[in-house]
């Protein structure tokens, strides 16, 4: 009887330890169309996006087409230039970071990142061998309870040249491979699963939507036909993908992608 009770207690302890070694994350990527409703010229979309984020409660959000203090935002937001990432961070209670890719309209334009937890935020500039718009990746890193590190990358690849997208994808993979611990890449990558850059990132990362099954198109909202918005999970970690959703909201021409995962630490 004592041996049975001891075995039962050991089983409970083992189960508890296994559960403690798993962390759940909700990840989101959204091209926010510089803070303007894509189908209603001049209309603001930040309040709706902030409310959506508050409802989803993501741990990380990758944001694309982000303006910071531009005259373009002033024309939309009552003649006041707006730092879109800072505004979303304040409205959602998250930590925000803006990775400026180019100077634009008397301000900046680039990528944004929101993190539920305080994190080390950095920026990586991406190559543009064919010219065109500058591109960047925003990064957020922090330690899990186990002491292991997790890093989330938010990016937006070139919309003009395939050579740029290939070079940028290679640069992202090379940079993330140098980072210890689990890594995530999310964003509007401007390529489809049958394109040249896809197998480059697929060597080291898992396409969350494809792995979960039945991946949905993400653009355009009014006639969805292309999947160019992704969440990628590094193959050096043990992930369980529990949910993938493309949300049918019309705040932008893109639809947000939300992925829930468990990582075994």
C-alpha positions as semicolon CSV with decimal commas, in nm:
position;residue;x (nm);y (nm);z (nm)
1;X;0,000;0,000;0,000
2;X;0,281;0,241;0,095
3;X;0,466;0,155;-0,226
4;X;0,152;0,224;-0,432
5;X;0,101;0,559;-0,259
6;X;0,465;0,653;-0,314
7;X;0,443;0,563;-0,682
8;X;0,129;0,773;-0,715
9;X;0,299;1,073;-0,550
10;X;0,603;1,038;-0,774
11;X;0,376;1,029;-1,077
12;X;0,203;1,347;-0,962
13;X;0,536;1,521;-0,905
14;X;0,664;1,412;-1,246
15;X;0,347;1,538;-1,415
16;X;0,371;1,871;-1,235
17;X;0,735;1,906;-1,339
18;X;0,648;1,837;-1,702
19;X;0,367;2,090;-1,693
20;X;0,597;2,349;-1,534
21;X;0,838;2,305;-1,825
22;X;0,578;2,413;-2,080
23;X;0,497;2,776;-2,160
24;X;0,208;2,892;-2,376
25;X;0,247;3,187;-2,610
26;X;-0,001;3,370;-2,828
27;X;0,169;3,528;-3,128
28;X;0,020;3,781;-3,366
29;X;0,128;3,951;-3,687
30;X;-0,060;4,235;-3,854
31;X;0,014;4,476;-4,137
32;X;-0,167;4,785;-4,007
33;X;-0,162;5,001;-4,324
34;X;0,008;5,301;-4,157
35;X;-0,279;5,351;-3,914
36;X;-0,544;5,414;-4,179
37;X;-0,840;5,199;-4,279
38;X;-0,755;5,052;-4,617
39;X;-1,114;5,066;-4,739
40;X;-1,207;5,406;-4,594
41;X;-0,960;5,672;-4,697
42;X;-0,860;5,906;-4,416
43;X;-1,026;5,698;-4,143
44;X;-0,827;5,600;-3,832
45;X;-0,783;5,234;-3,741
46;X;-0,569;5,241;-3,424
47;X;-0,854;5,220;-3,174
48;X;-0,999;4,913;-3,344
49;X;-0,657;4,748;-3,366
50;X;-0,581;4,824;-3,002
51;X;-0,916;4,680;-2,895
52;X;-0,851;4,367;-3,101
53;X;-0,511;4,321;-2,939
54;X;-0,661;4,364;-2,592
55;X;-0,920;4,097;-2,670
56;X;-0,662;3,850;-2,805
57;X;-0,407;3,916;-2,526
58;X;-0,102;3,816;-2,733
59;X;0,244;3,780;-2,583
60;X;0,408;3,923;-2,895
61;X;0,276;4,127;-3,187
62;X;0,461;4,194;-3,513
63;X;0,341;4,510;-3,686
64;X;0,414;4,615;-4,044
65;X;0,364;4,936;-4,243
66;X;0,421;5,138;-3,929
67;X;0,463;5,517;-3,933
68;X;0,628;5,720;-3,660
69;X;0,560;6,093;-3,637
70;X;0,494;6,134;-4,010
71;X;0,287;6,398;-4,183
72;X;0,087;6,109;-4,325
73;X;-0,034;6,020;-3,975
74;X;-0,099;6,387;-3,903
75;X;-0,336;6,398;-4,200
76;X;-0,529;6,106;-4,049
77;X;-0,507;6,189;-3,678
78;X;-0,636;6,545;-3,637
79;X;-0,323;6,720;-3,768
80;X;-0,104;6,558;-3,501
81;X;0,183;6,328;-3,606
82;X;0,154;5,993;-3,427
83;X;0,407;5,731;-3,319
84;X;0,183;5,435;-3,401
85;X;0,378;5,177;-3,198
86;X;0,392;5,399;-2,891
87;X;0,020;5,468;-2,917
88;X;-0,067;5,098;-2,949
89;X;0,165;5,013;-2,659
90;X;-0,007;5,269;-2,438
91;X;-0,357;5,157;-2,537
92;X;-0,282;4,787;-2,487
93;X;-0,052;4,804;-2,185
94;X;0,228;4,631;-2,376
95;X;0,592;4,723;-2,430
96;X;0,654;4,874;-2,773
97;X;0,950;4,914;-3,006
98;X;0,978;5,085;-3,345
99;X;1,243;4,971;-3,593
100;X;1,278;5,250;-3,848
101;X;1,357;5,121;-4,196
102;X;1,343;5,452;-4,388
103;X;1,291;5,823;-4,342
104;X;0,944;5,905;-4,465
105;X;0,709;6,205;-4,468
106;X;0,911;6,402;-4,211
107;X;0,920;6,101;-3,981
108;X;0,996;5,731;-3,996
109;X;0,847;5,418;-4,153
110;X;0,926;5,059;-4,067
111;X;0,842;4,771;-3,837
112;X;0,681;4,762;-3,494
113;X;0,688;4,511;-3,211
114;X;0,477;4,474;-2,898
115;X;0,577;4,248;-2,609
116;X;0,364;4,153;-2,309
117;X;0,678;4,116;-2,096
118;X;0,967;4,361;-2,059
119;X;1,225;4,258;-2,317
120;X;1,552;4,358;-2,472
121;X;1,451;4,528;-2,798
122;X;1,690;4,567;-3,090
123;X;1,684;4,635;-3,464
124;X;1,856;4,461;-3,755
125;X;1,876;4,629;-4,095
126;X;1,814;4,395;-4,388
127;X;1,994;4,395;-4,725
128;X;1,847;4,551;-5,039
129;X;2,085;4,439;-5,319
130;X;1,841;4,551;-5,590
131;X;1,767;4,884;-5,422
132;X;1,416;4,992;-5,329
133;X;1,278;5,060;-4,982
134;X;1,495;4,988;-4,681
135;X;1,376;4,701;-4,462
136;X;1,442;4,601;-4,102
137;X;1,362;4,343;-3,837
138;X;1,265;4,431;-3,480
139;X;1,369;4,183;-3,211
140;X;1,251;4,122;-2,855
141;X;1,432;3,879;-2,623
142;X;1,378;3,775;-2,262
143;X;1,438;3,479;-2,034
144;X;1,171;3,222;-1,954
145;X;1,127;3,086;-1,602
146;X;1,352;2,796;-1,696
147;X;1,633;3,039;-1,767
148;X;1,621;2,974;-2,141
149;X;1,585;3,264;-2,380
150;X;1,308;3,328;-2,632
151;X;1,342;3,579;-2,915
152;X;1,064;3,717;-3,134
153;X;1,145;3,884;-3,466
154;X;0,902;4,115;-3,646
155;X;0,970;4,203;-4,008
156;X;0,836;4,315;-4,346
157;X;1,019;4,202;-4,657
158;X;1,059;4,383;-4,989
159;X;0,745;4,409;-5,202
160;X;0,935;4,491;-5,523
161;X;1,222;4,251;-5,598
162;X;1,254;3,878;-5,547
163;X;1,633;3,913;-5,517
164;X;1,579;4,142;-5,218
165;X;1,337;3,898;-5,055
166;X;1,585;3,613;-5,103
167;X;1,871;3,817;-4,955
168;X;1,655;3,937;-4,666
169;X;1,533;3,586;-4,588
170;X;1,891;3,456;-4,585
171;X;1,996;3,742;-4,356
172;X;1,712;3,673;-4,113
173;X;1,788;3,301;-4,094
174;X;2,160;3,367;-4,046
175;X;2,096;3,621;-3,771
176;X;1,843;3,408;-3,586
177;X;2,070;3,102;-3,605
178;X;2,325;3,292;-3,394
179;X;2,075;3,363;-3,115
180;X;2,059;3,109;-2,830
181;X;1,725;2,952;-2,745
182;X;1,396;2,939;-2,929
183;X;1,331;3,200;-3,196
184;X;1,023;3,317;-3,384
185;X;0,994;3,518;-3,706
186;X;0,663;3,685;-3,786
187;X;0,547;3,936;-4,040
188;X;0,437;4,027;-4,389
189;X;0,703;3,851;-4,595
190;X;0,559;3,940;-4,937
191;X;0,611;3,589;-5,071
192;X;0,384;3,289;-5,113
193;X;0,464;2,926;-5,018
194;X;0,555;2,844;-5,380
195;X;0,813;3,124;-5,409
196;X;1,194;3,118;-5,400
197;X;1,248;3,252;-5,044
198;X;1,010;3,001;-4,882
199;X;1,242;2,695;-4,879
200;X;1,526;2,913;-4,747
201;X;1,348;2,988;-4,421
202;X;1,177;2,647;-4,414
203;X;1,516;2,478;-4,362
204;X;1,543;2,623;-4,012
205;X;1,187;2,723;-3,922
206;X;0,840;2,568;-3,909
207;X;0,557;2,741;-4,093
208;X;0,299;2,745;-3,812
209;X;-0,010;2,773;-4,034
210;X;0,099;2,502;-4,279
211;X;0,196;2,268;-3,995
212;X;-0,133;2,325;-3,815
213;X;-0,319;2,251;-4,138
214;X;-0,551;2,416;-4,388
215;X;-0,367;2,751;-4,402
216;X;-0,584;3,046;-4,503
217;X;-0,503;3,342;-4,729
218;X;-0,424;3,665;-4,549
219;X;-0,469;3,932;-4,817
220;X;-0,667;4,117;-4,941
221;X;-0,948;4,134;-4,689
222;X;-1,217;4,197;-4,950
223;X;-1,105;3,905;-5,171
224;X;-0,860;3,680;-4,983
225;X;-0,639;3,492;-5,227
226;X;-0,275;3,513;-5,112
227;X;-0,091;3,394;-4,801
228;X;0,204;3,622;-4,738
229;X;0,173;3,684;-4,362
230;X;0,346;3,420;-4,148
231;X;0,454;3,303;-3,807
232;X;0,767;3,085;-3,822
233;X;0,896;2,875;-3,528
234;X;1,260;2,770;-3,497
235;X;1,332;2,400;-3,539
236;X;1,575;2,400;-3,246
237;X;1,284;2,406;-2,999
238;X;0,995;2,172;-2,918
239;X;0,671;2,343;-3,020
240;X;0,310;2,232;-3,004
241;X;0,087;2,445;-3,226
242;X;-0,256;2,453;-3,062
243;X;-0,437;2,711;-3,277
244;X;-0,391;2,921;-3,591
245;X;-0,645;3,184;-3,693
246;X;-0,674;3,443;-3,968
247;X;-0,911;3,704;-3,831
248;X;-1,171;3,845;-4,074
249;X;-1,143;4,212;-3,974
250;X;-1,129;4,499;-4,224
251;X;-0,909;4,751;-4,040
252;X;-0,637;4,697;-4,307
253;X;-0,603;4,530;-4,646
254;X;-0,423;4,246;-4,462
255;X;-0,588;4,023;-4,204
256;X;-0,411;3,949;-3,875
257;X;-0,269;3,604;-3,813
258;X;-0,286;3,470;-3,456
259;X;-0,096;3,158;-3,350
260;X;-0,107;2,989;-3,010
261;X;0,180;2,756;-2,923
262;X;0,323;2,565;-2,631
263;X;0,697;2,537;-2,598
264;X;0,861;2,269;-2,390
265;X;1,143;2,423;-2,193
